Coordinates of C-alpha atoms and ligand atoms in Angstrom, one line a residue:
M1 CA 47.5 -51.1 52.9
T2 CA 48.6 -48.5 55.5
A3 CA 46.7 -47.9 58.7
T4 CA 45.4 -44.7 57.3
D5 CA 44.0 -46.4 54.2
T6 CA 42.3 -49.0 56.3
F7 CA 40.6 -46.4 58.4
L8 CA 39.5 -44.3 55.4
S9 CA 38.3 -47.2 53.4
K10 CA 36.1 -48.4 56.4
W11 CA 34.8 -44.9 56.6
A12 CA 34.1 -44.7 52.9
D13 CA 32.0 -47.9 53.2
M14 CA 29.9 -46.3 55.9
A15 CA 29.5 -43.2 53.8
A16 CA 28.2 -45.4 51.0
L17 CA 25.6 -46.9 53.3
G18 CA 24.6 -43.4 54.3
S19 CA 24.4 -42.4 50.7
A20 CA 22.1 -45.4 49.8
A21 CA 19.8 -44.5 52.7
A22 CA 19.7 -40.9 51.6
V23 CA 18.5 -42.0 48.1
L24 CA 15.8 -44.1 49.6
S25 CA 14.7 -41.2 51.8
W26 CA 14.7 -38.8 48.9
D27 CA 12.6 -41.2 46.9
Q28 CA 10.2 -41.6 49.8
E29 CA 9.5 -37.8 49.8
T30 CA 9.3 -37.3 46.1
K31 CA 8.3 -40.3 44.1
M32 CA 7.3 -43.2 46.2
P33 CA 3.6 -44.3 46.1
P34 CA 1.8 -44.2 49.5
K35 CA 1.7 -48.0 49.8
G36 CA 5.4 -48.3 49.7
Q37 CA 5.8 -46.9 53.2
A38 CA 6.2 -50.2 55.2
T39 CA 8.8 -51.8 52.9
R40 CA 10.7 -48.5 52.7
G41 CA 10.6 -48.1 56.5
R42 CA 12.1 -51.5 56.9
A43 CA 14.8 -51.0 54.3
L44 CA 15.8 -47.7 55.9
S45 CA 16.0 -49.2 59.4
V46 CA 18.1 -52.1 58.2
L47 CA 20.6 -49.7 56.6
A48 CA 20.7 -47.5 59.7
G49 CA 21.4 -50.6 61.8
L50 CA 24.2 -51.7 59.5
R51 CA 25.8 -48.3 59.6
H52 CA 25.5 -48.2 63.4
Q53 CA 27.1 -51.7 63.6
Q54 CA 30.0 -50.5 61.4
M55 CA 30.4 -47.3 63.3
T56 CA 30.7 -49.1 66.6
D57 CA 32.8 -52.0 65.3
P58 CA 35.9 -52.4 67.5
A59 CA 37.9 -53.0 64.3
L60 CA 37.0 -49.4 63.2
A61 CA 38.2 -48.0 66.5
D62 CA 41.5 -50.0 66.1
A63 CA 41.9 -48.6 62.6
I64 CA 41.4 -45.0 63.8
D65 CA 43.9 -45.6 66.7
A66 CA 46.5 -47.0 64.3
A67 CA 46.0 -44.0 61.9
A68 CA 46.3 -41.7 64.9
D69 CA 49.8 -43.0 65.5
L70 CA 50.8 -41.8 62.0
V71 CA 49.5 -38.2 62.4
A72 CA 52.9 -36.5 63.1
D73 CA 52.5 -33.1 61.5
D74 CA 49.8 -34.1 59.0
D75 CA 47.1 -31.6 60.0
V76 CA 44.5 -33.1 57.6
L77 CA 45.0 -36.6 58.9
A78 CA 44.8 -35.3 62.5
A79 CA 41.5 -33.6 61.7
Q80 CA 40.2 -36.9 60.0
V81 CA 41.1 -38.8 63.2
R82 CA 39.5 -36.1 65.5
E83 CA 36.2 -36.1 63.5
A84 CA 36.1 -39.9 63.2
R85 CA 36.6 -40.3 67.0
R86 CA 33.9 -37.7 67.7
E87 CA 31.3 -39.6 65.6
V88 CA 32.3 -43.0 67.0
T89 CA 32.1 -41.7 70.6
R90 CA 28.7 -40.3 69.9
A91 CA 27.4 -43.5 68.3
S92 CA 28.9 -45.8 70.9
A93 CA 27.6 -43.7 73.8
I94 CA 23.9 -44.6 73.2
P95 CA 23.2 -48.2 74.3
G96 CA 21.5 -50.3 71.6
D97 CA 18.4 -50.8 73.6
L98 CA 18.0 -47.1 74.2
A99 CA 18.5 -46.4 70.5
R100 CA 15.8 -48.9 69.5
R101 CA 13.3 -47.6 72.0
S102 CA 14.0 -44.1 70.9
A103 CA 13.5 -44.9 67.2
E104 CA 10.3 -46.7 67.9
T105 CA 8.9 -43.9 70.0
R106 CA 9.9 -41.2 67.5
S107 CA 8.1 -42.9 64.6
R108 CA 5.0 -43.4 66.8
A109 CA 5.2 -39.8 68.0
L110 CA 5.3 -38.4 64.4
N111 CA 1.9 -40.0 63.6
V112 CA 0.4 -39.0 66.9
W113 CA 1.7 -35.4 66.5
Q114 CA 0.2 -35.2 62.9
Q115 CA -3.2 -36.1 64.1
A116 CA -3.0 -34.1 67.3
R117 CA -2.1 -31.0 65.3
A118 CA -4.9 -31.6 62.8
D119 CA -7.3 -31.8 65.8
A120 CA -5.7 -29.0 67.8
D121 CA -5.6 -31.5 70.7
F122 CA -2.5 -31.1 72.9
D123 CA -3.8 -33.8 75.4
A124 CA -3.5 -36.4 72.6
F125 CA 0.1 -35.6 72.0
A126 CA 1.2 -35.0 75.7
P127 CA 1.8 -38.6 76.7
V128 CA 4.1 -39.5 73.8
L129 CA 5.8 -36.1 74.1
A130 CA 6.5 -37.0 77.7
E131 CA 8.1 -40.3 76.5
I132 CA 10.2 -38.4 73.9
I133 CA 11.5 -36.0 76.6
A134 CA 12.3 -38.8 79.0
L135 CA 14.2 -40.6 76.2
S136 CA 16.0 -37.4 75.2
K137 CA 17.1 -37.0 78.8
E138 CA 18.3 -40.6 78.9
E139 CA 20.3 -40.1 75.7
A140 CA 21.7 -36.8 77.0
A141 CA 22.9 -38.4 80.2
A142 CA 24.6 -41.2 78.3
L143 CA 26.3 -38.6 76.1
V144 CA 27.5 -36.6 79.1
D145 CA 28.8 -39.8 80.6
A146 CA 30.8 -40.4 77.4
G147 CA 32.3 -37.0 77.7
I148 CA 30.6 -35.5 74.7
A149 CA 29.5 -32.4 76.7
D150 CA 29.3 -31.1 80.2
T151 CA 25.5 -30.6 80.4
P152 CA 22.5 -32.6 79.1
Y153 CA 21.3 -29.7 76.8
D154 CA 24.8 -29.1 75.4
A155 CA 25.0 -32.9 74.6
L156 CA 21.8 -32.7 72.6
L157 CA 22.8 -29.4 70.9
D158 CA 26.2 -31.0 70.0
G159 CA 24.3 -33.6 67.8
Y160 CA 23.4 -30.8 65.4
E161 CA 26.0 -28.2 66.1
P162 CA 29.2 -29.9 67.3
G163 CA 31.0 -28.0 70.0
A164 CA 28.2 -25.4 70.5
T165 CA 27.2 -24.8 74.1
V166 CA 24.5 -22.8 76.0
E167 CA 27.3 -20.7 77.4
Q168 CA 28.3 -19.7 73.9
L169 CA 24.8 -19.2 72.5
A170 CA 23.0 -17.5 75.4
P171 CA 24.8 -14.1 75.1
L172 CA 24.0 -14.1 71.3
F173 CA 20.3 -14.8 72.0
D174 CA 20.3 -12.2 74.8
E175 CA 21.4 -9.6 72.3
L176 CA 18.8 -10.6 69.8
R177 CA 16.1 -10.4 72.4
T178 CA 17.3 -6.9 73.6
E179 CA 17.4 -5.6 70.0
L180 CA 14.8 -7.4 68.1
S181 CA 11.8 -7.4 70.4
P182 CA 11.6 -3.5 70.6
L183 CA 12.5 -3.2 66.9
V184 CA 9.6 -5.4 65.9
R185 CA 7.3 -3.5 68.2
S186 CA 8.3 -0.2 66.7
V187 CA 7.7 -1.6 63.2
A188 CA 4.2 -2.6 64.3
E189 CA 3.6 0.9 65.9
S190 CA 4.9 2.7 62.8
G191 CA 1.6 2.3 61.1
V192 CA 3.4 1.7 57.8
V193 CA 1.6 -0.8 55.6
I194 CA 3.7 -2.5 52.9
D195 CA 2.0 -3.1 49.6
E196 CA 2.5 -6.8 48.9
A197 CA 1.0 -6.7 45.4
P198 CA 4.4 -6.9 43.7
V199 CA 4.8 -10.5 44.9
R200 CA 1.2 -11.6 44.4
G201 CA -0.7 -12.7 41.3
E202 CA -1.8 -16.0 39.7
F203 CA 1.2 -18.1 38.8
T204 CA 1.3 -21.7 37.7
E205 CA 3.7 -24.2 39.2
A206 CA 5.3 -24.6 35.7
Q207 CA 5.9 -20.8 35.4
Q208 CA 7.4 -20.5 38.9
G209 CA 9.5 -23.7 38.3
E210 CA 11.0 -22.3 35.1
L211 CA 11.9 -19.1 36.8
G212 CA 13.3 -21.0 39.8
R213 CA 15.5 -23.1 37.5
V214 CA 16.9 -20.1 35.6
I215 CA 17.8 -18.4 38.9
A216 CA 19.2 -21.5 40.6
A217 CA 21.4 -22.2 37.5
A218 CA 22.5 -18.6 37.4
I219 CA 23.6 -18.4 41.0
G220 CA 25.7 -21.6 40.6
Y221 CA 23.6 -24.6 41.4
D222 CA 25.0 -27.4 39.2
F223 CA 22.1 -29.2 37.5
E224 CA 24.6 -31.8 36.2
A225 CA 25.2 -32.7 39.8
G226 CA 21.7 -32.4 41.1
R227 CA 18.0 -32.0 40.2
L228 CA 14.9 -30.1 41.3
D229 CA 11.7 -32.0 42.2
R230 CA 8.5 -31.2 44.0
S231 CA 7.9 -32.3 47.6
A232 CA 5.5 -31.5 50.5
H233 CA 8.3 -29.8 52.4
P234 CA 11.4 -28.4 50.6
F235 CA 14.7 -30.0 51.5
T236 CA 18.1 -30.7 50.2
S237 CA 19.6 -34.2 50.0
G238 CA 23.2 -35.0 49.2
F239 CA 24.1 -38.5 48.2
G240 CA 27.8 -37.7 48.0
H241 CA 30.0 -36.1 45.4
G242 CA 28.2 -35.2 42.2
D243 CA 24.6 -35.7 43.3
V244 CA 23.0 -33.2 45.6
R245 CA 19.3 -32.8 45.0
I246 CA 16.8 -30.1 46.0
T247 CA 13.0 -29.9 46.2
W248 CA 10.5 -27.2 46.4
R249 CA 6.8 -26.4 46.5
S250 CA 4.9 -23.4 45.2
E251 CA 2.0 -21.2 46.2
S252 CA -0.2 -20.2 43.3
D253 CA -0.9 -16.6 44.5
D254 CA 2.5 -15.5 45.9
F255 CA 5.9 -16.3 44.3
R256 CA 8.0 -15.7 47.5
S257 CA 7.9 -19.1 49.1
G258 CA 8.5 -21.0 45.8
L259 CA 11.3 -18.8 44.5
L260 CA 13.1 -18.0 47.7
G261 CA 12.6 -21.6 48.8
I262 CA 14.5 -22.7 45.7
M263 CA 17.3 -20.2 46.4
H264 CA 17.4 -21.4 50.0
E265 CA 17.8 -25.1 49.0
A266 CA 20.2 -24.2 46.2
G267 CA 22.3 -22.5 48.8
H268 CA 22.4 -25.7 50.9
A269 CA 23.1 -27.7 47.8
M270 CA 25.9 -25.5 46.5
Y271 CA 27.7 -26.0 49.8
E272 CA 27.6 -29.8 49.4
Q273 CA 28.5 -29.5 45.7
G274 CA 31.5 -27.5 46.8
L275 CA 32.8 -29.9 49.3
P276 CA 36.1 -31.1 47.9
E277 CA 36.2 -34.3 45.9
S278 CA 39.5 -35.3 47.6
L279 CA 37.6 -35.5 51.0
A280 CA 34.6 -37.4 49.6
G281 CA 33.5 -40.3 51.8
S282 CA 36.0 -39.4 54.6
P283 CA 35.1 -37.9 58.0
L284 CA 36.1 -34.4 56.7
G285 CA 34.0 -34.7 53.6
E286 CA 30.8 -33.5 55.1
A287 CA 29.2 -30.2 56.2
V288 CA 30.5 -28.8 59.5
S289 CA 27.3 -28.3 61.3
L290 CA 23.6 -27.5 60.7
G291 CA 24.4 -23.8 61.6
I292 CA 27.0 -23.6 58.9
H293 CA 24.7 -25.4 56.4
E294 CA 21.9 -23.0 57.2
S295 CA 24.2 -20.0 56.8
Q296 CA 24.7 -21.0 53.2
S297 CA 21.0 -21.3 52.4
R298 CA 20.1 -18.1 54.2
L299 CA 22.9 -16.2 52.5
W300 CA 21.5 -16.9 49.0
E301 CA 17.9 -16.6 50.1
N302 CA 18.2 -13.4 52.1
Q303 CA 21.4 -11.5 51.6
V304 CA 21.3 -12.2 47.9
G305 CA 17.7 -13.1 47.0
R306 CA 16.0 -10.2 48.7
S307 CA 18.6 -7.5 47.7
K308 CA 18.2 -4.7 45.2
A309 CA 21.3 -5.8 43.4
F310 CA 19.9 -9.2 42.8
W311 CA 16.6 -7.9 41.5
T312 CA 18.3 -5.4 39.2
W313 CA 19.5 -8.5 37.3
A314 CA 16.5 -10.8 38.0
L315 CA 13.6 -8.4 37.3
P316 CA 13.6 -9.1 33.5
H317 CA 13.4 -12.8 34.2
L318 CA 10.5 -12.3 36.6
H319 CA 8.7 -10.3 33.9
E320 CA 9.4 -13.0 31.3
H321 CA 8.3 -16.0 33.4
L322 CA 5.5 -14.6 35.6
P323 CA 2.7 -12.9 33.8
G324 CA 1.2 -9.8 35.3
T325 CA 4.4 -8.7 37.0
D326 CA 5.3 -6.0 34.3
G327 CA 4.6 -3.2 36.7
V328 CA 6.8 -4.6 39.5
T329 CA 10.0 -2.5 40.1
V330 CA 13.1 -3.2 42.1
D331 CA 12.0 -0.7 44.8
T332 CA 8.4 -2.0 45.2
L333 CA 9.7 -5.6 45.3
F334 CA 12.4 -4.7 47.9
S335 CA 9.7 -3.5 50.3
A336 CA 7.4 -6.5 49.6
L337 CA 10.3 -8.9 50.3
H338 CA 11.0 -7.2 53.7
T339 CA 7.7 -7.0 55.4
V340 CA 7.9 -7.4 59.2
T341 CA 4.9 -9.0 60.8
P342 CA 4.9 -10.6 64.3
S343 CA 3.0 -13.8 63.9
T344 CA 2.6 -17.0 65.8
V345 CA 3.9 -19.4 63.1
R346 CA 7.7 -19.9 62.7
V347 CA 7.8 -21.2 59.2
E348 CA 5.9 -18.1 57.9
A349 CA 8.1 -15.7 59.9
D350 CA 10.1 -12.9 58.3
E351 CA 13.8 -12.2 58.8
A352 CA 13.3 -9.8 61.7
T353 CA 11.0 -11.9 63.8
Y354 CA 12.3 -15.4 62.9
N355 CA 15.0 -15.4 65.6
L356 CA 12.5 -14.5 68.2
H357 CA 10.6 -17.7 67.4
I358 CA 13.8 -19.6 67.8
L359 CA 14.7 -17.8 71.1
A360 CA 11.3 -18.9 72.4
R361 CA 12.0 -22.5 71.6
F362 CA 15.6 -22.3 72.9
E363 CA 14.3 -21.1 76.3
M364 CA 11.6 -23.7 76.5
E365 CA 13.8 -26.6 75.5
R366 CA 16.3 -25.7 78.2
Q367 CA 13.6 -25.7 80.8
I368 CA 12.2 -29.0 79.5
I369 CA 15.6 -30.7 79.7
A370 CA 16.4 -29.2 83.1
G371 CA 13.0 -30.5 84.3
D372 CA 11.8 -27.0 85.2
V373 CA 8.6 -27.3 83.3
S374 CA 6.1 -30.3 83.0
V375 CA 4.6 -31.4 79.7
A376 CA 1.1 -30.3 81.0
E377 CA 2.4 -26.7 81.5
L378 CA 3.9 -26.4 78.0
P379 CA 0.9 -24.9 76.1
D380 CA 0.6 -22.0 78.6
L381 CA 4.3 -21.5 78.7
W382 CA 4.4 -21.4 75.0
D383 CA 1.7 -18.7 74.7
A384 CA 3.2 -16.6 77.5
T385 CA 6.7 -16.7 75.9
Y386 CA 5.2 -15.6 72.5
D387 CA 3.3 -12.8 74.2
E388 CA 6.5 -11.6 75.9
L389 CA 8.8 -11.9 72.9
L390 CA 6.5 -11.1 69.9
G391 CA 3.4 -9.6 71.4
V392 CA 1.2 -12.2 69.9
R393 CA -0.7 -15.2 71.2
P394 CA -1.8 -18.2 69.1
D395 CA -5.5 -18.8 68.6
S396 CA -5.0 -22.5 68.9
V397 CA -2.4 -25.0 70.0
A398 CA -2.1 -26.1 66.4
D399 CA -0.4 -22.7 65.8
G400 CA 1.2 -22.8 69.2
V401 CA 3.0 -25.6 71.0
L402 CA 2.0 -28.2 68.3
Q403 CA 3.2 -26.3 65.3
D404 CA 6.6 -27.8 64.8
I405 CA 7.6 -31.3 63.8
H406 CA 10.9 -31.2 65.7
W407 CA 9.9 -32.3 69.2
A408 CA 7.9 -35.1 67.7
M409 CA 11.0 -36.2 65.9
G410 CA 12.9 -36.1 69.1
A411 CA 15.0 -33.3 67.7
I412 CA 15.5 -31.3 70.9
G413 CA 18.5 -28.9 70.5
Y414 CA 18.0 -28.5 66.8
F415 CA 16.3 -25.1 66.7
P416 CA 19.3 -22.9 67.7
T417 CA 21.0 -23.9 64.5
Y418 CA 18.5 -21.8 62.5
T419 CA 19.5 -18.7 64.4
L420 CA 23.2 -19.6 64.1
G421 CA 22.6 -19.8 60.4
N422 CA 21.1 -16.4 60.2
L423 CA 23.9 -14.8 62.2
I424 CA 26.6 -16.6 60.3
S425 CA 25.1 -15.8 56.9
A426 CA 25.1 -12.0 57.7
Q427 CA 28.7 -12.1 59.0
L428 CA 29.9 -14.2 56.0
Y429 CA 28.2 -11.9 53.5
D430 CA 29.9 -8.8 55.1
A431 CA 33.3 -10.5 54.9
A432 CA 32.7 -11.4 51.2
D433 CA 31.6 -7.9 50.5
E434 CA 34.8 -6.5 52.0
A435 CA 36.9 -9.0 50.1
V436 CA 35.3 -9.0 46.7
P437 CA 35.6 -5.7 44.8
D438 CA 32.2 -4.3 43.8
L439 CA 30.3 -7.4 44.9
S440 CA 26.9 -5.8 44.5
G441 CA 27.8 -4.6 41.1
A442 CA 28.7 -8.1 40.1
I443 CA 25.4 -9.4 41.5
A444 CA 23.4 -6.7 39.7
S445 CA 24.9 -7.8 36.4
G446 CA 24.1 -11.5 37.1
N447 CA 27.7 -12.4 37.9
F448 CA 27.4 -14.6 41.0
A449 CA 30.7 -16.4 40.5
P450 CA 32.8 -14.0 42.7
L451 CA 30.5 -14.6 45.7
L452 CA 30.3 -18.4 45.1
E453 CA 34.1 -18.5 44.7
W454 CA 34.6 -16.7 47.9
L455 CA 32.3 -19.1 49.7
R456 CA 34.0 -22.1 48.0
S457 CA 37.5 -21.1 49.2
N458 CA 36.6 -19.8 52.6
V459 CA 33.9 -22.3 53.7
H460 CA 33.2 -25.2 51.4
V461 CA 36.7 -26.3 50.6
H462 CA 37.5 -27.0 54.2
G463 CA 34.8 -29.6 54.8
R464 CA 34.9 -30.5 58.5
R465 CA 38.5 -29.6 58.9
Y466 CA 37.6 -26.7 61.4
S467 CA 34.9 -26.4 63.9
A468 CA 32.0 -24.1 63.1
S469 CA 33.3 -21.3 65.3
E470 CA 36.9 -21.7 64.0
L471 CA 35.6 -21.6 60.4
V472 CA 33.6 -18.4 61.0
E473 CA 36.5 -16.7 62.6
R474 CA 39.0 -17.8 59.9
A475 CA 36.6 -16.7 57.1
T476 CA 35.5 -13.4 58.6
G477 CA 38.5 -12.4 60.8
R478 CA 36.4 -12.2 63.9
P479 CA 34.4 -14.5 66.3
L480 CA 30.8 -15.0 65.6
S481 CA 28.6 -12.2 66.9
S482 CA 25.1 -10.8 66.3
T483 CA 26.5 -7.5 65.1
A484 CA 26.4 -8.1 61.3
F485 CA 22.9 -9.6 61.4
L486 CA 21.5 -6.8 63.6
T487 CA 23.1 -4.1 61.4
Y488 CA 21.6 -5.7 58.4
I489 CA 18.1 -5.9 59.9
R490 CA 18.2 -2.3 61.2
S491 CA 19.2 -1.0 57.8
I492 CA 16.2 -2.8 56.2
T493 CA 13.6 -1.7 58.8
K494 CA 15.0 1.9 58.5
E495 CA 14.6 1.8 54.7
V496 CA 11.3 0.0 54.5
Y497 CA 9.5 1.2 57.7
G498 CA 11.5 4.3 58.7
V499 CA 12.2 3.0 62.2
Ligands
ZN1 ZN1 17.6 -24.7 55.5

């Protein structure tokens, strides 16, 4: 066995443990009876412990070093070594005791947060949130010491978006603030009211599920390598090559969240289904970052799923599966799919306002980690930030500072990846549109293969070979910017609201 084989076979074993844990988590969210919780929690924590043990095993580090000596001009092996070292460094940077305290606190915080949100009681959540923040700072400091990043917030961000920094993101967010805040205000002042009747009605879960399946299969989600199930919150879970599952939920009186949710998750899943089999189980065989992942879901949900071209093809399917939609046309649907309404709740936000919700969190998280704001001050800071960016104030902390699960999970630094996904999806779609002859014509005739092929060969096939920013630049010919996204949003608000 060569040193490279030893390194890759150790890595494949860890990937298999990760895959087993993912199956258990998927089952927990879709099929497991409520009383299975304790046993499942134990099984998952043992698997996570085993994986961490293997990841920090000196024998693995030795195997990676030995493989590194063989790199010469093998670019793929060089990238395998680079990615493996990055993950090992991250995993080794956090002392075992800190990791255990953190896992314990997070699982407690989730329960406390759920109850606090139900009761709209921030004081009940504040003490455990303070613990979470202290632990996040401790972890960030350990990561900075290990050389993962230069600043604590960058170190946290790097866990979701490797290589991303505040220095890189802040100018993008500044442009969004400058452009979107006034745009959203002028939409509100336009007085235009969009008729949402085209997306409303009475639809059963079975009817919406059938339509969702037809559309997911048509755009390229491979049901032979996945499946669609119900869950409380939609998600995608990949267990490795050949098994990438998606979930959804429906609303009985509005088909948007169910159908676009399925297209969103199918976009995530088609990315993982498109990762090359030759890299399966290796450091390069995974998604690059959450931002790139989200770009794939957003592209199918928004650039495709809300477009006139798509509905030119999909409308007969809508009429067939959802009774009462006979009068719906591509034009009325287009408007109803692009309403812009400043609101206090992120998960209900539209394309134009969504990034302002993320900007609010990005600003607050940086202040939290820098120690510039205390936990007690957060509810007021939250409301003031919303007022400034979106011109709205939540009626209750349940729709304010308590609305998201992320901080309770200890996922500080996660939010910016949503906006990265939105910006990247717009830039990728523009590049595909330039490269593929008559892309919208193909989509209008139900031929999604040219778009999926373009994504396969420009994004999916590379796995983790390039960083997110390199990948975007290679695929689109320019560095990531907010230009494509802002052009897209402006053209929509012009058409729908005349502003
Ligand atoms: Zn997503």
